């Protein structure tokens, strides 16, 4: 162990490497999606399913993650998750068809349950005054994963167009998306090995009646004063036996659980229904809609990753000072405003096919160019109207080939304004809903039912994420970008009102004290 780090921070850094892998796995598809679409000739719904299939796997895994981590321990559950990430990355890179690609990404999605197991473990090895910051380390690693995936996608794209002989020899130019998805195997293998070095959670050991081992772990994690205080904090739990699964499931329906479950479900829905994963997973697609072109779209996605990291650091520095509730109120206000900016930017856009674009197409597809001639003088006032006009004159094959270049060259809009709105949205999310949700979920449930309750809320979170992701390509094609962002802004406004009216503050308090406070709130 590195003696320069406190033991709890050292183990937190190891466990939160899973957050990095999740972030990379979840967002690397943003760059690969267009190339997968071209290779497998996907429909809008198939494209949405390639992106959202991991979330479907996560949805199923969340049902069992809490119960499994309660049964076999947080550490063993994380080791299994790391193996699934490794298997998924290799399978995705080698997938010969759409079906096996979806299956491989679905397996990786099962590993997404690390999103609830890792914060659960970290919260149980952290001191109360640092718990929010420690849990936020996992979120910081998630956004590092997002940022690195955007950077590697951009780098690989440039590399594939470099013309270097070794690029052709390694087939990077022809199998670009496979390299994008396969890079994940490196950190996944590293994490799998490191997880064997961490101790078991002391609170889990208490619930399993292993008091001696729990006290040894606590003394290993903290100095004597902190260790003594922590042992005292969980003294009440030491007197209780570990509940059978049936009793824990029954307690989830009890009156004291209603308020914490209500808070958990609200924040779980709010985190996803405001559209964050659409931004992360479809970033190049969204930027191409604004007319900046493929290379610029990939570069702007890199900026999203960097802003995400920067404002997650802001959250880490303030979550235990300002508290969870103020960050949520500030962040959700920012989301509402930024979505309004994006809506306005796309609403003002106009579309007109340019003669220069038709001339370029004429050189390789004269028949397609002739079909586009009637559209040169026509002005369209929404992306939906423009896409429908293209569908009327082009075959499905021509549309797949030329829709994006035509959209990029035909649009007239304030692209910097839309970029500002999206970056402001990411910044607002990164300092609020991103880290605060996982910190609160790890705090608000009683020891005996924490794993199962977080699983239940995780299912709600994953289901919301899956629906938002799979519907987005359809929304973009049929409702348009302006209406889609307006919908996300409306949900953010509803979430802001609910947080202001219902959410309590949990900073700086022991898990046991928070439980007592929520139980009192439920009886009011």
Short mmCIF file of C-alpha atoms in Angstrom, two decimals:
data_model
loop_
_atom_site.label_atom_id
_atom_site.label_comp_id
_atom_site.label_asym_id
_atom_site.label_seq_id
_atom_site.Cartn_x
_atom_site.Cartn_y
_atom_site.Cartn_z
CA UNK A 1 0.00 0.00 0.00
CA UNK A 2 1.18 3.54 -0.72
CA UNK A 3 1.90 5.05 2.69
CA UNK A 4 1.50 8.57 1.26
CA UNK A 5 -2.24 7.90 1.04
CA UNK A 6 -4.67 7.14 3.82
CA UNK A 7 -5.83 3.50 3.64
CA UNK A 8 -9.46 4.46 2.96
CA UNK A 9 -8.42 6.78 0.11
CA UNK A 10 -6.07 4.15 -1.33
CA UNK A 11 -8.85 1.53 -1.45
CA UNK A 12 -11.30 4.13 -2.75
CA UNK A 13 -8.97 4.86 -5.68
CA UNK A 14 -8.81 1.15 -6.52
CA UNK A 15 -12.56 0.62 -6.31
CA UNK A 16 -13.31 3.80 -8.25
CA UNK A 17 -11.22 2.58 -11.20
CA UNK A 18 -14.45 0.75 -12.04
CA UNK A 19 -16.05 4.19 -12.47
CA UNK A 20 -13.37 5.05 -15.03
CA UNK A 21 -14.09 1.84 -16.96
CA UNK A 22 -17.83 2.51 -16.84
CA UNK A 23 -17.34 6.04 -18.16
CA UNK A 24 -15.10 4.81 -20.97
CA UNK A 25 -17.42 1.90 -21.84
CA UNK A 26 -20.56 4.04 -21.80
CA UNK A 27 -19.29 6.95 -23.89
CA UNK A 28 -16.83 5.34 -26.34
CA UNK A 29 -19.85 4.35 -28.43
CA UNK A 30 -20.37 8.05 -29.23
CA UNK A 31 -17.45 7.92 -31.65
CA UNK A 32 -17.94 4.36 -32.85
CA UNK A 33 -21.66 4.59 -33.56
CA UNK A 34 -21.45 6.18 -37.00
CA UNK A 35 -18.89 3.65 -38.23
CA UNK A 36 -20.93 0.73 -36.85
CA UNK A 37 -24.01 2.12 -38.58
CA UNK A 38 -22.12 2.28 -41.89
CA UNK A 39 -20.72 -1.26 -41.57
CA UNK A 40 -23.95 -2.97 -40.49
CA UNK A 41 -26.42 -0.60 -42.27
CA UNK A 42 -28.53 -0.04 -39.13
CA UNK A 43 -32.00 1.46 -38.85
CA UNK A 44 -32.69 4.31 -36.38
CA UNK A 45 -34.03 1.80 -33.83
CA UNK A 46 -31.07 -0.57 -34.31
CA UNK A 47 -28.68 2.34 -33.85
CA UNK A 48 -30.51 3.27 -30.65
CA UNK A 49 -30.29 -0.34 -29.46
CA UNK A 50 -26.52 -0.56 -30.03
CA UNK A 51 -26.14 2.51 -27.82
CA UNK A 52 -28.70 1.52 -25.18
CA UNK A 53 -28.14 -2.26 -24.91
CA UNK A 54 -25.63 -1.85 -22.04
CA UNK A 55 -28.25 0.09 -20.13
CA UNK A 56 -30.71 -2.77 -20.69
CA UNK A 57 -28.12 -5.11 -19.18
CA UNK A 58 -27.67 -2.71 -16.28
CA UNK A 59 -31.42 -2.61 -15.76
CA UNK A 60 -31.52 -6.38 -15.26
CA UNK A 61 -28.33 -6.43 -13.17
CA UNK A 62 -29.60 -3.72 -10.84
CA UNK A 63 -32.41 -6.04 -9.77
CA UNK A 64 -29.90 -8.43 -8.25
CA UNK A 65 -26.80 -6.33 -7.55
CA UNK A 66 -27.77 -5.26 -4.05
CA UNK A 67 -28.88 -8.73 -2.99
CA UNK A 68 -25.76 -10.33 -4.49
CA UNK A 69 -23.44 -7.81 -2.83
CA UNK A 70 -25.24 -8.43 0.47
CA UNK A 71 -24.87 -12.18 0.05
CA UNK A 72 -21.29 -12.55 -1.18
CA UNK A 73 -19.85 -9.19 -0.17
CA UNK A 74 -19.02 -5.97 -1.99
CA UNK A 75 -15.49 -7.10 -2.90
CA UNK A 76 -16.46 -10.39 -4.57
CA UNK A 77 -19.27 -8.66 -6.45
CA UNK A 78 -16.82 -6.05 -7.80
CA UNK A 79 -14.35 -8.73 -8.91
CA UNK A 80 -17.11 -10.42 -10.92
CA UNK A 81 -18.08 -7.06 -12.43
CA UNK A 82 -14.48 -6.42 -13.53
CA UNK A 83 -14.42 -9.77 -15.33
CA UNK A 84 -17.62 -8.86 -17.19
CA UNK A 85 -16.13 -5.56 -18.35
CA UNK A 86 -13.12 -7.43 -19.73
CA UNK A 87 -15.29 -10.02 -21.49
CA UNK A 88 -17.53 -7.34 -22.98
CA UNK A 89 -14.71 -5.20 -24.38
CA UNK A 90 -13.07 -8.14 -26.14
CA UNK A 91 -16.41 -9.42 -27.46
CA UNK A 92 -17.46 -5.97 -28.75
CA UNK A 93 -14.18 -5.45 -30.60
CA UNK A 94 -14.43 -8.83 -32.33
CA UNK A 95 -18.21 -8.88 -33.01
CA UNK A 96 -18.87 -9.99 -36.63
CA UNK A 97 -22.46 -8.75 -36.76
CA UNK A 98 -25.09 -6.52 -35.15
CA UNK A 99 -26.52 -9.27 -32.94
CA UNK A 100 -23.22 -10.30 -31.32
CA UNK A 101 -22.23 -6.68 -30.88
CA UNK A 102 -25.45 -6.01 -28.98
CA UNK A 103 -24.92 -9.17 -26.89
CA UNK A 104 -21.36 -8.16 -25.99
CA UNK A 105 -22.44 -4.66 -25.02
CA UNK A 106 -25.35 -6.12 -23.06
CA UNK A 107 -22.83 -8.18 -21.02
CA UNK A 108 -20.88 -4.99 -20.37
CA UNK A 109 -24.10 -3.39 -19.23
CA UNK A 110 -24.51 -6.05 -16.55
CA UNK A 111 -21.20 -4.75 -15.19
CA UNK A 112 -22.75 -1.28 -14.90
CA UNK A 113 -24.10 -2.40 -11.53
CA UNK A 114 -20.66 -1.29 -10.29
CA UNK A 115 -22.35 2.12 -10.22
CA UNK A 116 -24.20 1.09 -7.07
CA UNK A 117 -21.76 -1.43 -5.57
CA UNK A 118 -18.69 0.86 -5.72
CA UNK A 119 -20.33 3.86 -3.94
CA UNK A 120 -21.82 1.41 -1.43
CA UNK A 121 -18.37 0.01 -0.61
CA UNK A 122 -16.73 3.45 -0.53
CA UNK A 123 -19.39 4.90 1.79
CA UNK A 124 -18.86 1.99 4.19
CA UNK A 125 -15.10 2.56 4.50
CA UNK A 126 -15.26 6.38 4.74
CA UNK A 127 -15.40 8.77 7.71
CA UNK A 128 -18.63 10.87 7.84
CA UNK A 129 -16.87 14.20 7.31
CA UNK A 130 -15.24 12.99 4.07
CA UNK A 131 -17.85 10.55 2.78
CA UNK A 132 -19.35 12.81 0.10
CA UNK A 133 -15.91 13.64 -1.26
CA UNK A 134 -14.80 9.99 -1.17
CA UNK A 135 -17.90 8.75 -3.01
CA UNK A 136 -17.38 11.57 -5.51
CA UNK A 137 -13.95 10.09 -6.37
CA UNK A 138 -15.89 7.36 -8.16
CA UNK A 139 -17.85 9.99 -10.09
CA UNK A 140 -14.61 11.81 -10.93
CA UNK A 141 -13.22 8.61 -12.39
CA UNK A 142 -16.42 8.16 -14.38
CA UNK A 143 -15.97 11.54 -16.02
CA UNK A 144 -12.26 10.83 -16.58
CA UNK A 145 -13.44 7.75 -18.46
CA UNK A 146 -15.84 9.88 -20.49
CA UNK A 147 -13.12 12.41 -21.32
CA UNK A 148 -10.50 9.81 -22.26
CA UNK A 149 -12.94 7.97 -24.53
CA UNK A 150 -13.67 11.19 -26.44
CA UNK A 151 -9.93 11.90 -26.70
CA UNK A 152 -9.03 8.39 -27.87
CA UNK A 153 -11.89 8.43 -30.38
CA UNK A 154 -10.62 11.71 -31.79
CA UNK A 155 -7.01 10.48 -31.85
CA UNK A 156 -7.94 7.20 -33.54
CA UNK A 157 -10.03 9.08 -36.11
CA UNK A 158 -7.04 11.27 -36.99
CA UNK A 159 -4.78 8.21 -37.02
CA UNK A 160 -7.08 6.31 -39.39
CA UNK A 161 -6.87 9.22 -41.86
CA UNK A 162 -3.10 9.66 -41.54
CA UNK A 163 -2.18 7.31 -44.40
CA UNK A 164 0.65 5.72 -42.39
CA UNK A 165 1.60 2.26 -43.62
CA UNK A 166 1.41 0.68 -40.18
CA UNK A 167 -2.14 2.02 -39.76
CA UNK A 168 -3.18 -0.01 -42.83
CA UNK A 169 -1.22 -3.05 -41.68
CA UNK A 170 -3.06 -3.03 -38.35
CA UNK A 171 -6.38 -2.33 -40.15
CA UNK A 172 -7.02 0.73 -38.01
CA UNK A 173 -8.34 2.59 -41.06
CA UNK A 174 -10.85 -0.15 -41.92
CA UNK A 175 -11.78 -1.36 -38.42
CA UNK A 176 -11.64 1.93 -36.53
CA UNK A 177 -14.66 1.29 -34.30
CA UNK A 178 -13.27 -2.08 -33.19
CA UNK A 179 -10.16 -0.39 -31.83
CA UNK A 180 -12.32 2.21 -30.11
CA UNK A 181 -14.31 -0.47 -28.28
CA UNK A 182 -11.38 -2.83 -27.65
CA UNK A 183 -9.15 -0.38 -25.76
CA UNK A 184 -11.31 -0.88 -22.67
CA UNK A 185 -9.76 -4.32 -22.11
CA UNK A 186 -6.56 -2.73 -20.77
CA UNK A 187 -8.02 -0.91 -17.70
CA UNK A 188 -10.53 -3.75 -17.16
CA UNK A 189 -7.72 -6.29 -16.78
CA UNK A 190 -5.84 -3.95 -14.44
CA UNK A 191 -8.90 -3.38 -12.24
CA UNK A 192 -9.64 -7.10 -12.07
CA UNK A 193 -6.19 -7.72 -10.59
CA UNK A 194 -6.20 -4.82 -8.13
CA UNK A 195 -9.56 -5.73 -6.59
CA UNK A 196 -8.03 -8.80 -4.98
CA UNK A 197 -5.98 -6.47 -2.75
CA UNK A 198 -8.84 -4.57 -1.04
CA UNK A 199 -10.42 -5.59 2.32
CA UNK A 200 -14.04 -6.55 2.80
CA UNK A 201 -16.47 -3.80 3.88
CA UNK A 202 -16.57 -3.48 7.70
CA UNK A 203 -20.30 -2.76 7.80
CA UNK A 204 -20.99 -5.80 5.61
CA UNK A 205 -18.83 -7.89 7.96
CA UNK A 206 -20.89 -6.61 10.90
CA UNK A 207 -24.13 -7.63 9.21
CA UNK A 208 -22.67 -11.10 8.63
CA UNK A 209 -21.70 -11.46 12.29
CA UNK A 210 -17.95 -11.20 11.61
CA UNK A 211 -17.30 -8.58 14.28
CA UNK A 212 -13.64 -9.41 14.89
CA UNK A 213 -12.71 -9.06 11.23
CA UNK A 214 -14.79 -5.88 10.98
CA UNK A 215 -12.87 -4.30 13.86
CA UNK A 216 -9.54 -5.33 12.30
CA UNK A 217 -10.55 -3.67 9.02
CA UNK A 218 -11.73 -0.52 10.82
CA UNK A 219 -8.44 -0.25 12.72
CA UNK A 220 -6.62 -0.72 9.43
CA UNK A 221 -8.59 2.04 7.73
CA UNK A 222 -8.48 4.75 10.40
CA UNK A 223 -6.38 6.06 13.26
CA UNK A 224 -7.35 5.08 16.81
CA UNK A 225 -9.65 8.06 17.39
CA UNK A 226 -11.53 7.65 14.10
CA UNK A 227 -11.70 3.87 14.51
CA UNK A 228 -13.19 4.18 17.98
CA UNK A 229 -15.82 6.64 16.75
CA UNK A 230 -16.77 4.40 13.84
CA UNK A 231 -17.09 1.32 16.04
CA UNK A 232 -19.41 3.32 18.26
CA UNK A 233 -21.45 4.52 15.26
CA UNK A 234 -22.25 0.96 14.22
CA UNK A 235 -22.65 -0.39 17.74
CA UNK A 236 -26.40 -0.62 17.27
CA UNK A 237 -25.88 -2.73 14.18
CA UNK A 238 -23.58 -5.03 16.10
CA UNK A 239 -26.51 -5.99 18.33
CA UNK A 240 -28.68 -6.99 15.38
CA UNK A 241 -28.58 -10.26 13.51
CA UNK A 242 -28.33 -10.29 9.73
CA UNK A 243 -31.87 -10.24 8.36
CA UNK A 244 -33.01 -12.96 5.95
CA UNK A 245 -33.78 -11.77 2.42
CA UNK A 246 -37.55 -12.09 2.98
CA UNK A 247 -37.40 -9.78 6.01
CA UNK A 248 -35.32 -7.19 4.14
CA UNK A 249 -37.74 -7.26 1.19
CA UNK A 250 -40.62 -6.84 3.61
CA UNK A 251 -38.96 -3.88 5.30
CA UNK A 252 -38.67 -2.10 1.94
CA UNK A 253 -42.48 -1.76 2.09
CA UNK A 254 -42.49 -0.48 5.66
CA UNK A 255 -43.47 3.09 6.50
CA UNK A 256 -39.94 4.21 7.57
CA UNK A 257 -38.66 3.32 4.09
CA UNK A 258 -41.21 5.37 2.14
CA UNK A 259 -39.51 8.73 2.42
CA UNK A 260 -35.93 7.58 1.63
CA UNK A 261 -37.26 5.53 -1.31
CA UNK A 262 -39.22 8.56 -2.55
CA UNK A 263 -36.09 10.73 -2.41
CA UNK A 264 -34.03 8.00 -4.07
CA UNK A 265 -36.49 7.43 -6.91
CA UNK A 266 -36.87 11.16 -7.62
CA UNK A 267 -33.13 11.77 -7.89
CA UNK A 268 -32.62 8.54 -9.89
CA UNK A 269 -35.17 9.62 -12.50
CA UNK A 270 -33.98 13.24 -12.53
CA UNK A 271 -30.39 12.22 -13.22
CA UNK A 272 -31.33 10.48 -16.48
CA UNK A 273 -34.53 12.09 -17.74
CA UNK A 274 -32.79 15.44 -18.22
CA UNK A 275 -30.85 13.84 -21.11
CA UNK A 276 -27.28 13.57 -19.86
CA UNK A 277 -26.57 10.21 -21.47
CA UNK A 278 -27.91 11.47 -24.78
CA UNK A 279 -25.24 14.18 -24.65
CA UNK A 280 -22.52 11.74 -23.61
CA UNK A 281 -23.41 8.87 -25.95
CA UNK A 282 -24.51 10.88 -29.01
CA UNK A 283 -22.24 13.94 -28.69
CA UNK A 284 -20.68 13.81 -32.20
CA UNK A 285 -24.12 13.17 -33.72
CA UNK A 286 -25.58 16.21 -31.94
CA UNK A 287 -22.70 18.46 -32.97
CA UNK A 288 -22.94 17.27 -36.57
CA UNK A 289 -26.59 18.36 -36.45
CA UNK A 290 -25.29 21.90 -35.86
CA UNK A 291 -23.28 21.80 -39.09
CA UNK A 292 -19.70 21.66 -37.78
CA UNK A 293 -18.60 18.49 -39.61
CA UNK A 294 -17.29 15.16 -38.36
CA UNK A 295 -13.77 16.16 -37.26
CA UNK A 296 -14.99 19.28 -35.46
CA UNK A 297 -17.82 17.28 -33.85
CA UNK A 298 -15.32 14.81 -32.40
CA UNK A 299 -13.16 17.68 -31.13
CA UNK A 300 -16.11 19.38 -29.47
CA UNK A 301 -16.94 16.08 -27.78
CA UNK A 302 -13.45 16.22 -26.25
CA UNK A 303 -14.32 19.63 -24.79
CA UNK A 304 -17.42 18.10 -23.21
CA UNK A 305 -15.22 15.54 -21.51
CA UNK A 306 -12.84 18.19 -20.16
CA UNK A 307 -15.65 20.38 -18.83
CA UNK A 308 -17.20 17.31 -17.22
CA UNK A 309 -13.97 16.58 -15.36
CA UNK A 310 -13.46 20.19 -14.26
CA UNK A 311 -16.92 20.62 -12.76
CA UNK A 312 -16.88 17.20 -11.13
CA UNK A 313 -13.80 18.45 -9.26
CA UNK A 314 -15.85 21.51 -8.25
CA UNK A 315 -18.49 19.15 -6.83
CA UNK A 316 -15.87 17.16 -4.93
CA UNK A 317 -14.50 20.33 -3.34
CA UNK A 318 -17.92 21.63 -2.31
CA UNK A 319 -20.14 18.61 -1.60
CA UNK A 320 -19.02 18.27 2.04
CA UNK A 321 -18.92 22.08 2.54
CA UNK A 322 -22.02 23.37 0.79
CA UNK A 323 -24.01 20.15 1.10
CA UNK A 324 -25.93 17.91 -1.29
CA UNK A 325 -29.14 19.95 -1.54
CA UNK A 326 -27.58 23.32 -2.57
CA UNK A 327 -25.55 21.61 -5.30
CA UNK A 328 -28.70 19.97 -6.68
CA UNK A 329 -30.61 23.27 -6.70
CA UNK A 330 -27.77 25.16 -8.42
CA UNK A 331 -27.12 22.38 -10.92
CA UNK A 332 -30.74 21.81 -11.90
CA UNK A 333 -31.24 25.55 -12.40
CA UNK A 334 -28.26 25.46 -14.75
CA UNK A 335 -29.73 22.49 -16.62
CA UNK A 336 -33.04 24.30 -17.17
CA UNK A 337 -31.29 27.40 -18.52
CA UNK A 338 -28.84 25.49 -20.73
CA UNK A 339 -31.58 23.35 -22.28
CA UNK A 340 -33.52 26.52 -23.05
CA UNK A 341 -30.43 27.88 -24.85
CA UNK A 342 -30.08 24.69 -26.92
CA UNK A 343 -33.78 24.74 -27.78
CA UNK A 344 -33.56 28.36 -28.94
CA UNK A 345 -30.38 27.67 -30.98
CA UNK A 346 -31.90 24.78 -32.93
CA UNK A 347 -35.28 26.53 -33.26
CA UNK A 348 -33.64 29.43 -35.13
CA UNK A 349 -31.86 27.15 -37.61
CA UNK A 350 -32.70 27.10 -41.34
CA UNK A 351 -31.71 24.54 -43.98
CA UNK A 352 -30.98 24.97 -47.70
CA UNK A 353 -29.11 22.58 -49.99
CA UNK A 354 -26.02 24.31 -51.40
CA UNK A 355 -25.00 24.19 -55.08
CA UNK A 356 -21.40 23.44 -54.06
CA UNK A 357 -22.51 20.35 -52.17
CA UNK A 358 -24.53 19.07 -55.12
CA UNK A 359 -21.53 19.68 -57.40
CA UNK A 360 -19.36 17.56 -55.08
CA UNK A 361 -21.92 14.74 -55.06
CA UNK A 362 -22.19 15.04 -58.88
CA UNK A 363 -18.63 13.76 -59.24
CA UNK A 364 -19.36 10.41 -57.57
CA UNK A 365 -23.15 10.00 -57.89
CA UNK A 366 -24.65 12.01 -60.80
CA UNK A 367 -28.09 10.45 -60.40
CA UNK A 368 -28.23 11.44 -56.70
CA UNK A 369 -27.12 14.97 -57.53
CA UNK A 370 -29.89 15.38 -60.09
CA UNK A 371 -32.47 14.37 -57.49
CA UNK A 372 -31.20 17.12 -55.18
CA UNK A 373 -31.43 19.93 -57.74
CA UNK A 374 -35.06 20.91 -56.87
CA UNK A 375 -34.06 21.40 -53.22
CA UNK A 376 -31.35 23.99 -53.91
CA UNK A 377 -33.75 26.95 -53.89
CA UNK A 378 -35.97 25.68 -51.06
CA UNK A 379 -35.52 26.90 -47.47
CA UNK A 380 -36.60 24.65 -44.61
CA UNK A 381 -37.17 25.94 -41.09
CA UNK A 382 -36.60 22.76 -39.05
CA UNK A 383 -34.35 19.74 -39.19
CA UNK A 384 -37.40 17.45 -39.33
CA UNK A 385 -38.82 19.28 -42.34
CA UNK A 386 -35.42 19.16 -44.08
CA UNK A 387 -34.93 15.43 -43.45
CA UNK A 388 -38.42 14.70 -44.74
CA UNK A 389 -37.66 16.63 -47.92
CA UNK A 390 -34.53 14.53 -48.42
CA UNK A 391 -36.51 11.31 -47.87
CA UNK A 392 -38.96 12.31 -50.61
CA UNK A 393 -36.25 12.55 -53.28
CA UNK A 394 -33.55 10.07 -52.19
CA UNK A 395 -33.58 6.29 -51.86
CA UNK A 396 -32.89 4.77 -48.44
CA UNK A 397 -29.35 3.87 -49.51
CA UNK A 398 -28.68 7.38 -50.80
CA UNK A 399 -30.13 8.84 -47.62
CA UNK A 400 -27.81 6.73 -45.42
CA UNK A 401 -24.82 7.88 -47.48
CA UNK A 402 -25.54 11.59 -47.93
CA UNK A 403 -27.95 12.75 -45.20
CA UNK A 404 -25.25 13.78 -42.74
CA UNK A 405 -23.03 15.64 -45.25
CA UNK A 406 -26.10 17.40 -46.61
CA UNK A 407 -27.29 18.34 -43.14
CA UNK A 408 -23.86 19.68 -42.22
CA UNK A 409 -23.50 21.83 -45.34
CA UNK A 410 -27.11 23.01 -45.52
CA UNK A 411 -27.69 24.26 -41.99
CA UNK A 412 -27.49 27.94 -41.04
CA UNK A 413 -27.53 28.50 -37.28
CA UNK A 414 -25.67 29.92 -34.30
CA UNK A 415 -23.52 26.83 -33.67
CA UNK A 416 -21.39 28.47 -30.93
CA UNK A 417 -24.58 29.20 -28.96
CA UNK A 418 -25.60 25.54 -29.09
CA UNK A 419 -22.09 24.47 -28.10
CA UNK A 420 -22.24 26.87 -25.14
CA UNK A 421 -25.64 25.49 -24.10
CA UNK A 422 -24.45 21.89 -24.22
CA UNK A 423 -21.24 22.65 -22.32
CA UNK A 424 -23.23 24.61 -19.72
CA UNK A 425 -25.55 21.63 -19.37
CA UNK A 426 -22.63 19.25 -18.83
CA UNK A 427 -21.07 21.62 -16.28
CA UNK A 428 -24.37 21.95 -14.39
CA UNK A 429 -24.89 18.19 -14.34
CA UNK A 430 -21.28 17.43 -13.34
CA UNK A 431 -21.46 19.59 -10.22
CA UNK A 432 -24.85 18.29 -9.10
CA UNK A 433 -26.84 15.30 -10.34
CA UNK A 434 -23.75 13.33 -11.37
CA UNK A 435 -21.92 12.95 -8.05
CA UNK A 436 -24.67 13.97 -5.61
CA UNK A 437 -27.05 11.16 -6.59
CA UNK A 438 -24.56 8.41 -5.78
CA UNK A 439 -23.47 10.11 -2.57
CA UNK A 440 -27.07 10.41 -1.36
CA UNK A 441 -28.07 6.87 -2.36
CA UNK A 442 -25.16 5.52 -0.32
CA UNK A 443 -26.37 7.54 2.71
CA UNK A 444 -30.14 7.56 2.96
CA UNK A 445 -30.99 3.88 3.47
CA UNK A 446 -30.64 1.78 6.67
CA UNK A 447 -27.71 -0.66 6.99
CA UNK A 448 -29.94 -3.74 6.83
CA UNK A 449 -31.63 -2.79 3.55
CA UNK A 450 -29.04 -0.49 1.93
CA UNK A 451 -27.96 -2.96 -0.75
CA UNK A 452 -31.49 -3.93 -1.78
CA UNK A 453 -32.82 -0.37 -1.66
CA UNK A 454 -30.00 0.95 -3.82
CA UNK A 455 -30.66 -1.90 -6.26
CA UNK A 456 -34.32 -0.91 -6.50
CA UNK A 457 -33.45 2.73 -7.14
CA UNK A 458 -30.72 1.65 -9.55
CA UNK A 459 -33.31 -0.23 -11.61
CA UNK A 460 -35.39 2.94 -11.87
CA UNK A 461 -32.29 4.91 -12.88
CA UNK A 462 -31.27 2.35 -15.53
CA UNK A 463 -34.79 2.02 -16.93
CA UNK A 464 -35.04 5.79 -17.32
CA UNK A 465 -31.61 5.90 -18.97
CA UNK A 466 -32.49 3.05 -21.35
CA UNK A 467 -35.73 4.71 -22.46
CA UNK A 468 -34.07 8.10 -22.99
CA UNK A 469 -31.24 6.57 -25.06
CA UNK A 470 -33.28 4.25 -27.26
CA UNK A 471 -35.89 6.91 -28.03
CA UNK A 472 -33.40 9.67 -28.89
CA UNK A 473 -32.69 8.69 -32.56
CA UNK A 474 -36.46 8.53 -33.14
CA UNK A 475 -36.97 11.89 -31.38
CA UNK A 476 -34.25 13.52 -33.44
CA UNK A 477 -35.73 12.17 -36.69
CA UNK A 478 -39.40 12.88 -35.91
CA UNK A 479 -39.55 15.71 -33.34
CA UNK A 480 -36.32 17.51 -34.12
CA UNK A 481 -33.46 18.76 -31.98
CA UNK A 482 -35.30 21.83 -30.64
CA UNK A 483 -38.29 19.87 -29.33
CA UNK A 484 -36.06 17.15 -27.89
CA UNK A 485 -34.01 19.62 -25.84
CA UNK A 486 -37.19 21.42 -24.76
CA UNK A 487 -38.51 18.13 -23.35
CA UNK A 488 -35.31 17.62 -21.34
CA UNK A 489 -35.54 21.18 -20.00
CA UNK A 490 -39.13 20.63 -18.91
CA UNK A 491 -38.19 17.52 -16.95
CA UNK A 492 -35.31 19.42 -15.34
CA UNK A 493 -37.73 22.13 -14.17
CA UNK A 494 -40.03 19.52 -12.59
CA UNK A 495 -37.01 17.92 -10.87
CA UNK A 496 -35.88 21.29 -9.53
CA UNK A 497 -39.28 21.90 -7.94
CA UNK A 498 -39.33 18.44 -6.31
CA UNK A 499 -35.80 18.82 -4.89
CA UNK A 500 -36.66 22.25 -3.46
CA UNK A 501 -39.80 20.94 -1.77
CA UNK A 502 -38.72 17.49 -0.54
CA UNK A 503 -34.97 16.93 -0.23
CA UNK A 504 -33.23 17.08 3.19
CA UNK A 505 -29.50 17.68 3.81
CA UNK A 506 -27.21 14.75 4.76
CA UNK A 507 -23.70 16.24 4.82
CA UNK A 508 -21.34 15.52 7.72
CA UNK A 509 -23.56 12.98 9.49
CA UNK A 510 -23.06 9.29 10.22
CA UNK A 511 -25.06 6.79 8.19
CA UNK A 512 -26.87 5.71 11.35
CA UNK A 513 -27.89 9.31 12.23
CA UNK A 514 -29.19 9.90 8.72
CA UNK A 515 -31.31 6.75 8.99
CA UNK A 516 -32.85 7.95 12.27
CA UNK A 517 -33.64 11.37 10.77
CA UNK A 518 -35.35 9.84 7.73
CA UNK A 519 -37.38 7.52 9.95
CA UNK A 520 -38.59 10.54 11.97
CA UNK A 521 -39.44 12.35 8.74
CA UNK A 522 -41.54 9.38 7.62
CA UNK A 523 -43.65 9.48 10.79
CA UNK A 524 -44.56 13.16 10.42
#
